[in-house]
Coordinates of C-alpha atoms and ligand atoms in Angstrom, one line a residue:
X1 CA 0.0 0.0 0.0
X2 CA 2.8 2.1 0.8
X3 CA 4.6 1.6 -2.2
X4 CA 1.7 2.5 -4.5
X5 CA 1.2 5.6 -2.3
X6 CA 4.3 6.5 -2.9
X7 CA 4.3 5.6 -6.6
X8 CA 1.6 8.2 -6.8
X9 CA 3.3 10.8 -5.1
X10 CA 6.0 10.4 -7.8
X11 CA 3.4 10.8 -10.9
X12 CA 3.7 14.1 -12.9
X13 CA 0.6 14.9 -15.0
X14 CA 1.2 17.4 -17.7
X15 CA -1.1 20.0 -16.2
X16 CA 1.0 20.0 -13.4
X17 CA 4.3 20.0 -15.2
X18 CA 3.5 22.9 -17.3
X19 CA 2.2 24.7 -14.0
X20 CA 5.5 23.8 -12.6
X21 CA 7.2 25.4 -15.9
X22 CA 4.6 28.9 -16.1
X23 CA 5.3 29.6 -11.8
X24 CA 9.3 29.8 -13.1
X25 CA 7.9 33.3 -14.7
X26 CA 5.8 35.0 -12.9
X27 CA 5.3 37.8 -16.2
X28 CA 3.2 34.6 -17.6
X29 CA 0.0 35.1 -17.8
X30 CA -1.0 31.6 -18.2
X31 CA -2.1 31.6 -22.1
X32 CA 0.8 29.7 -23.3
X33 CA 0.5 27.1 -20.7
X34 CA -3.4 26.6 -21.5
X35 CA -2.7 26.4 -25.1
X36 CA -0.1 23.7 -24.3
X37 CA -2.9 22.1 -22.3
X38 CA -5.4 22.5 -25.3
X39 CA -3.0 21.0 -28.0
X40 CA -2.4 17.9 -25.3
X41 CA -6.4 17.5 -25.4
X42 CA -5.9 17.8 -29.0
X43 CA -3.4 15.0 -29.1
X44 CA -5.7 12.5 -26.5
X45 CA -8.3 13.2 -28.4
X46 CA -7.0 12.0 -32.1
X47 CA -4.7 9.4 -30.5
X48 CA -8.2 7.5 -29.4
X49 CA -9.2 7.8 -33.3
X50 CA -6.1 6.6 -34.7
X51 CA -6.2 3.7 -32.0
X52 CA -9.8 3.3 -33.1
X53 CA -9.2 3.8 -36.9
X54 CA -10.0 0.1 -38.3
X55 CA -12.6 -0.5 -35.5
X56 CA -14.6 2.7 -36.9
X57 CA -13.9 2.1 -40.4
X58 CA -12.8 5.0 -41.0
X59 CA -9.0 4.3 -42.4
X60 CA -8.8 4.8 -46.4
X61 CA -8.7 7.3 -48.8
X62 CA -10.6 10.5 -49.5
X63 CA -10.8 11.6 -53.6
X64 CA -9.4 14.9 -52.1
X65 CA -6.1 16.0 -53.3
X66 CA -4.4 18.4 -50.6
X67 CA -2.0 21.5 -52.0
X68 CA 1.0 19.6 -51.5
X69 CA -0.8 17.2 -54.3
X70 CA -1.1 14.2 -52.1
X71 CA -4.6 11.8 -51.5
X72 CA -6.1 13.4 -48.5
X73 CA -6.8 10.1 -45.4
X74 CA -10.1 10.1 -43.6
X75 CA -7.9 10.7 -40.4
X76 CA -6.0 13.4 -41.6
X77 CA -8.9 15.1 -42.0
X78 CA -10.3 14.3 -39.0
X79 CA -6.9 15.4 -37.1
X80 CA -7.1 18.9 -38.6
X81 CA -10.5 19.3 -38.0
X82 CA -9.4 18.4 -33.8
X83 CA -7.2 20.7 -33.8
X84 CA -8.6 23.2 -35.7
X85 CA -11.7 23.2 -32.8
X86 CA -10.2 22.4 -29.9
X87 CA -8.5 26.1 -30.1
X88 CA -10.5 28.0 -32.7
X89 CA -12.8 29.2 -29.7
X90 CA -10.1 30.3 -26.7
X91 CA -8.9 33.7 -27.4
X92 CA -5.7 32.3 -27.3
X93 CA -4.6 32.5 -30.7
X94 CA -5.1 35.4 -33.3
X95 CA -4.8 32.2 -36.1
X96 CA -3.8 29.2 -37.4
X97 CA -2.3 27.1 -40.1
X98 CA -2.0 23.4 -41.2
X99 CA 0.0 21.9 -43.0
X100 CA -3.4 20.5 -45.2
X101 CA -4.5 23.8 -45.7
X102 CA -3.3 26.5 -48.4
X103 CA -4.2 29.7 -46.6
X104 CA -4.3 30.7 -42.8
X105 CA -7.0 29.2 -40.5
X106 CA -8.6 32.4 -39.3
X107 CA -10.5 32.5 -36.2
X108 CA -14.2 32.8 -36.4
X109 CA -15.3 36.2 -36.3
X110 CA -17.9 35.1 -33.3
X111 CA -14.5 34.5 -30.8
X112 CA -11.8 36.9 -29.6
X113 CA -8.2 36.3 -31.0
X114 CA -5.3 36.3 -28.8
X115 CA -1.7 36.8 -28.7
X116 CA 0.0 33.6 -30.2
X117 CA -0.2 32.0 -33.4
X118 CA -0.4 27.7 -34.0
X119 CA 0.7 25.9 -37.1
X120 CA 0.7 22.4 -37.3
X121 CA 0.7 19.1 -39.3
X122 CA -1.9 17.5 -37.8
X123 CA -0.8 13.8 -38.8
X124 CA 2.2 13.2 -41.1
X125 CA 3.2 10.5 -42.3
X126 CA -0.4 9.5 -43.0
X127 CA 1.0 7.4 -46.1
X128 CA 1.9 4.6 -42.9
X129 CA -2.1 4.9 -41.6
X130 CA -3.0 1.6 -43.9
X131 CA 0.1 -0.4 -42.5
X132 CA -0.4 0.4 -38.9
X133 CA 2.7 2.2 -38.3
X134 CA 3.6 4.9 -35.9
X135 CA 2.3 8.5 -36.8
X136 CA 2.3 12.0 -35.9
X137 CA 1.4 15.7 -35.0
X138 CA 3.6 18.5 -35.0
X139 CA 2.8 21.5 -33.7
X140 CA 4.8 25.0 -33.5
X141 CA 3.7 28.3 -31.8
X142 CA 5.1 32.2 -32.4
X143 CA 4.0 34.7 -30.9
X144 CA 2.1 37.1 -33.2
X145 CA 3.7 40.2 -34.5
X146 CA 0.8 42.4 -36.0
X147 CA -0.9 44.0 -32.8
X148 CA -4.1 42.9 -32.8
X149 CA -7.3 41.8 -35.1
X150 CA -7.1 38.5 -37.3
X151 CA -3.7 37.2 -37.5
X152 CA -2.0 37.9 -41.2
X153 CA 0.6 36.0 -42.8
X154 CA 3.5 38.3 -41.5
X155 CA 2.6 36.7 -38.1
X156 CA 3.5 32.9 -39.6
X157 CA 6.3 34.1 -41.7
X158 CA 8.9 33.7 -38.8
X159 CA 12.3 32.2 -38.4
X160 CA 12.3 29.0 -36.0
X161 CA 14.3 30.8 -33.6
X162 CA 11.5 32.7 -32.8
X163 CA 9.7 30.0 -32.0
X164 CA 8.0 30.2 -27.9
X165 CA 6.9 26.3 -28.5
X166 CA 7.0 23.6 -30.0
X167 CA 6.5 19.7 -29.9
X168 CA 4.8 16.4 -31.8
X169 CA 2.4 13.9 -30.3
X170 CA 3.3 10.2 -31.4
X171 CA 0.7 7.6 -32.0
X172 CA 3.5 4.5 -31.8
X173 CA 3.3 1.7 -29.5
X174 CA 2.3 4.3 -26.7
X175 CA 1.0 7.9 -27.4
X176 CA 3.6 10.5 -26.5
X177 CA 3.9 13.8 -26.5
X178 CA 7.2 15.7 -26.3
X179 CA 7.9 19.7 -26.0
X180 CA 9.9 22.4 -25.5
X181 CA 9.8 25.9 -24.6
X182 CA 12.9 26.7 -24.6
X183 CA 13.8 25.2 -21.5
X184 CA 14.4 21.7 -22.3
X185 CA 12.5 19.0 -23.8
X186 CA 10.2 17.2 -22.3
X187 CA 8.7 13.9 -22.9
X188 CA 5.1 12.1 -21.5
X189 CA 3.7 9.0 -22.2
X190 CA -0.1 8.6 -22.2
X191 CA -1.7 6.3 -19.6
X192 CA -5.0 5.8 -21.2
X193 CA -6.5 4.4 -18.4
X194 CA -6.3 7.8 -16.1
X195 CA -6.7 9.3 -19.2
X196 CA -4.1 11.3 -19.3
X197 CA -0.1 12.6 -20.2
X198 CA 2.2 11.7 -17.3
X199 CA 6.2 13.0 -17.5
X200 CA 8.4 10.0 -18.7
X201 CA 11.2 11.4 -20.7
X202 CA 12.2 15.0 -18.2
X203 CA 14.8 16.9 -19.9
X204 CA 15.5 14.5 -23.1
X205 CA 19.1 14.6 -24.5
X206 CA 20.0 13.4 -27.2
X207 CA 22.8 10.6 -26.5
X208 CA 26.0 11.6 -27.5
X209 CA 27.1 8.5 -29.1
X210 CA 24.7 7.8 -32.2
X211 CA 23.2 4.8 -32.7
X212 CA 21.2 5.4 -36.2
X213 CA 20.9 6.9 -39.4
X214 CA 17.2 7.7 -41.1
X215 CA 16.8 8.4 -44.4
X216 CA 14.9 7.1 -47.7
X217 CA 18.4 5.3 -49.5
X218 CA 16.2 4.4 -52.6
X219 CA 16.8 8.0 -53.8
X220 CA 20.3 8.0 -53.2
X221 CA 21.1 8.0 -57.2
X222 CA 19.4 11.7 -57.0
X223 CA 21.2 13.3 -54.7
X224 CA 24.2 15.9 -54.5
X225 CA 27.8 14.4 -54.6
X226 CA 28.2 15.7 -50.8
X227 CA 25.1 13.8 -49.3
X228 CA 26.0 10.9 -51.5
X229 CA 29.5 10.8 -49.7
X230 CA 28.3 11.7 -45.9
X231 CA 25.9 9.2 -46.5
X232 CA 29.7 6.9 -47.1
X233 CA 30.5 8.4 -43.6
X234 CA 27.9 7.5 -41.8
X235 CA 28.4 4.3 -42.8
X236 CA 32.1 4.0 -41.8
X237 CA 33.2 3.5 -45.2
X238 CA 36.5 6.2 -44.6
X239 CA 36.2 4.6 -40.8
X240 CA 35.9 8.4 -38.9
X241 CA 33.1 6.6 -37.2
X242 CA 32.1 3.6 -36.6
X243 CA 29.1 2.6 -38.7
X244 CA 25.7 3.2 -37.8
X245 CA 22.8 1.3 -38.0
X246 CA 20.4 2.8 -40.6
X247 CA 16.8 2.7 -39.2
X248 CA 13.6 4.4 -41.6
X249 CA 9.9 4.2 -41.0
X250 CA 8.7 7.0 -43.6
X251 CA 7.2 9.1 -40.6
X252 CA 9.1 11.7 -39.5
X253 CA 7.7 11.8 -35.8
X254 CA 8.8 8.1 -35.0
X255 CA 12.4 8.7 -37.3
X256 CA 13.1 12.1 -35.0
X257 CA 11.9 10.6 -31.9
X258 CA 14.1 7.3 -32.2
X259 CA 16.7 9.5 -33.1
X260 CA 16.7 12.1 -30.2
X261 CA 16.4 9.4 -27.6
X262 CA 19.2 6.7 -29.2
X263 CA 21.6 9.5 -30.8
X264 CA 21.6 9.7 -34.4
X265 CA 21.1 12.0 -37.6
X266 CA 17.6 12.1 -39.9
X267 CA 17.6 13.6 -43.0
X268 CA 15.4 14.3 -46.4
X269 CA 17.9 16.4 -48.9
X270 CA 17.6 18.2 -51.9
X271 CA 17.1 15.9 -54.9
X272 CA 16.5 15.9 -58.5
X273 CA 13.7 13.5 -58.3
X274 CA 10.6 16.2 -59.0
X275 CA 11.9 19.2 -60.8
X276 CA 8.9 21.0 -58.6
X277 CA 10.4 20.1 -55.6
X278 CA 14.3 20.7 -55.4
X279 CA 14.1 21.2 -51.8
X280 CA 13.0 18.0 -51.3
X281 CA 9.5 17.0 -49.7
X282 CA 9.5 18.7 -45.9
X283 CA 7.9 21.8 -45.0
X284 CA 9.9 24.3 -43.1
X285 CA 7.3 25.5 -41.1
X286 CA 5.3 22.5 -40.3
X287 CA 8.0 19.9 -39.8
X288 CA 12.0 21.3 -40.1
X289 CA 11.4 24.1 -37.5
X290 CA 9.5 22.7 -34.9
X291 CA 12.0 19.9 -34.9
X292 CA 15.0 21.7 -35.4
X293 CA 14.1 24.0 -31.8
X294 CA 13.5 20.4 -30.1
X295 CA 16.6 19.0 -31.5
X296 CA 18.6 22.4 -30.4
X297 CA 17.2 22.1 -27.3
X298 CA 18.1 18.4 -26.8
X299 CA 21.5 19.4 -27.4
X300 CA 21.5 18.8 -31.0
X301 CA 21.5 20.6 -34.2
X302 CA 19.8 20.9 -37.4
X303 CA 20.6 22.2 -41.2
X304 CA 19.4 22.6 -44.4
X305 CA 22.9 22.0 -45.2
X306 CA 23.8 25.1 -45.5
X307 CA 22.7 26.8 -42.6
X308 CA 21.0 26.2 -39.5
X309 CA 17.4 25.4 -40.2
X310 CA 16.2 28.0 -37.3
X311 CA 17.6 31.0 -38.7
X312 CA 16.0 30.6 -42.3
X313 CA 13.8 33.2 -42.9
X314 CA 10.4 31.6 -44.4
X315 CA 9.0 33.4 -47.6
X316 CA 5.9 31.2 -48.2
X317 CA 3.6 29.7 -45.9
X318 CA 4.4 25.8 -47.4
X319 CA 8.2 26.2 -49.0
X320 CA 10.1 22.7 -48.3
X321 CA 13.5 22.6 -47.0
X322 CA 16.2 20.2 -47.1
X323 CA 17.1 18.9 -43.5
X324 CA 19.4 17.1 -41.8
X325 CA 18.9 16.7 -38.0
X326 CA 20.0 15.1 -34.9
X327 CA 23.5 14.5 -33.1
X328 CA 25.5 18.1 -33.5
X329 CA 28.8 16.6 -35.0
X330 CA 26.8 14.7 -37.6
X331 CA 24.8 17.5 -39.1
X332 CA 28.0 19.8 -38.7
X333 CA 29.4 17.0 -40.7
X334 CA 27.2 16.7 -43.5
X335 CA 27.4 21.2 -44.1
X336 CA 31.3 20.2 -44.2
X337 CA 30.6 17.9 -47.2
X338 CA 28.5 20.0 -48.8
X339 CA 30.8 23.1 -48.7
X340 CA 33.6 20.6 -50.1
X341 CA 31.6 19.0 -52.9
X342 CA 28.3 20.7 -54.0
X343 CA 29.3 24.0 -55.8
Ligands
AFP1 P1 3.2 11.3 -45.7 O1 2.4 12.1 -44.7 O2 2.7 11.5 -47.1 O3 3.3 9.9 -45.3 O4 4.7 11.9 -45.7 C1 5.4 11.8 -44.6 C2 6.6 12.6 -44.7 O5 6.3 14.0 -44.9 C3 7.5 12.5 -43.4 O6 6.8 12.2 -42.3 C4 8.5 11.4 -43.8 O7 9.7 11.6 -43.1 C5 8.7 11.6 -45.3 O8 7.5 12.2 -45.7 C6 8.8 10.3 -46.0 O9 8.9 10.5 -47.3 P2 9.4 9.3 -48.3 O10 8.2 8.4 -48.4 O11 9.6 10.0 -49.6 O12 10.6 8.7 -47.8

């Protein structure tokens, strides 16, 4: 009886955690922490769909096409929509934007807008829904810049470094949800039967000998002569290191989060595959930034190759990036092949 008591005592829900986290400032005013609360919700509330996704029959495709040209799922569509209402009503934000959506999310006139802004992808790497494989939301918040009124697009069109938040929600094997605000990230595990996010993973870092490398090696014929020799490297071909273990589901969640808890570098580069996309496929806003300022935070790094992914300055609402993140040394590595090899 004892024991259990005591295992109690130890248990950290999230509310509390991020209550822990706003009483470190006493300028907060609170708004950032409920928002965190409301994407959590957010996050219990599609994790239960996914979980339920054959039983409801609602896995398959839509006819939709979304703007990056890709078959809308059912549940991608249902994860937007989640999100999308569980914070269009709070005053919280002055809008939002999804990854699914070509223009800004506006707030409905009826509600007040607040101070922050929310993008998000609300469940990449939806192409592994059919196969039962571990997916995700990311989520990234800025404070807004214009003063007040509906957000505009100036608001999203921020550098990472700006970023006050940021953070995914896995659906794996257990539902997680990791974040940072720029005090370290932070990692809970979902105990569905309380219903709720208890701290697993305080103060992740990521290990600072790598165990893996992530990345789709059936397009290796397209890439640059500098990725094609890091990608040598980190295989121990010129025996700098010793070799890692290459590791690649196809959904960026579960590829970063292996990665940031076992050490290790994921990347997507530039390629020549699709003369429309020569940044390769990953959105800076939606995906690169909001794991670049986790990776950063977990001690890490993260590069379009050239330059460090948080101080690119966005032009356009969906513009793809090249990216390379995980362990410091390895990303520093690849920008060191680069400069050698790709004029
Ligand atoms: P989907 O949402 O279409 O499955 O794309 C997932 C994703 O954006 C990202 O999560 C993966 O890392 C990457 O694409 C996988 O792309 P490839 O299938 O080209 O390797």
């Amino acid at each position: 009886m004892q024991t259990e008591l005591g295992d109690l005592v130890e248990i950290t829900t999230i509310e509390r955690f991020f209550l822990l986290g706003q009483k470190q400032h006493p300028e907060a005013t609170g708004v950032l922490t409920n928002l965190l609360y409301d994407i959590a919700l957010a996050g219990k509330v599609i994790s239960s769909k996914t979980n339920r996704a054959g039983l409801a029959e609602i896995l398959g495709r839509t006819d939709e096409i979304n703007i990056q040209g890709e078959v809308v799922q059912k549940l991608d569509q249902l994860a937007d929509l989640v999100m999308y209402r569980l914070n269009d009503h709070t005053g919280r934000l002055a809008a939002m934007a999804s990854e699914e959506h070509e223009d800004l999310l506006p707030i409905p006139k009826k509600f007040p807008t607040g101070k922050y802004i929310l993008l998000f992808d609300p469940l990449d790497g939806s192409s592994n829904i059919d196969f039962n494989m571990p997916i995700g939301t990311i989520f990234a918040v800025y404070q807004r810049l214009t003063p007040s009124g509906p957000g505009q697009l100036v608001d999203f069109l921020q550098p990472g470094r700006k970023l006050v938040a940021a953070g995914y929600i896995l659906y794996g094997s257990s539902t997680m949800l990791v974040y940072s605000t720029g005090e370290g990230v932070h990692g809970f595990t979902l105990d569905p039967s309380v219903g709720e996010f208890l701290l697993s993973h305080p103060f992740i870092r990521i290990p600072e000998v790598p165990a893996y490398f992530s990345v789709n090696l059936g397009y290796r014929k397209n890439w640059s002569e500098g990725v094609d020799h890091y990608t040598d490297y980190l295989q121990g071909e010129n025996r700098e290191i010793k070799a890692l273990s290459l590791r690649y589901v196809g959904s960026l969640v579960a590829d970063f989060h292996r990665n940031l808890l076992a050490g290790g570098v994921f990347y997507y580069p530039a390629d020549t595959i699709d003369p429309n996309k020569p940044q390769g496929k990953l959105r800076l806003l939606y995906e690169a930034a909001p794991l670049a300022f986790l990776a950063e935070q977990a001690g890490g790094y993260a590069s379009n190759g050239r330059m460090s992914i948080l101080d690119i300055q966005p032009e356009t609402l969906h513009q793809r990036t090249p990216l390379f993140v995980g362990n410091k040394f390895l990303v520093e590595k690849v920008e060191e092949y680069i400069r050698r090899y790709d004029t």
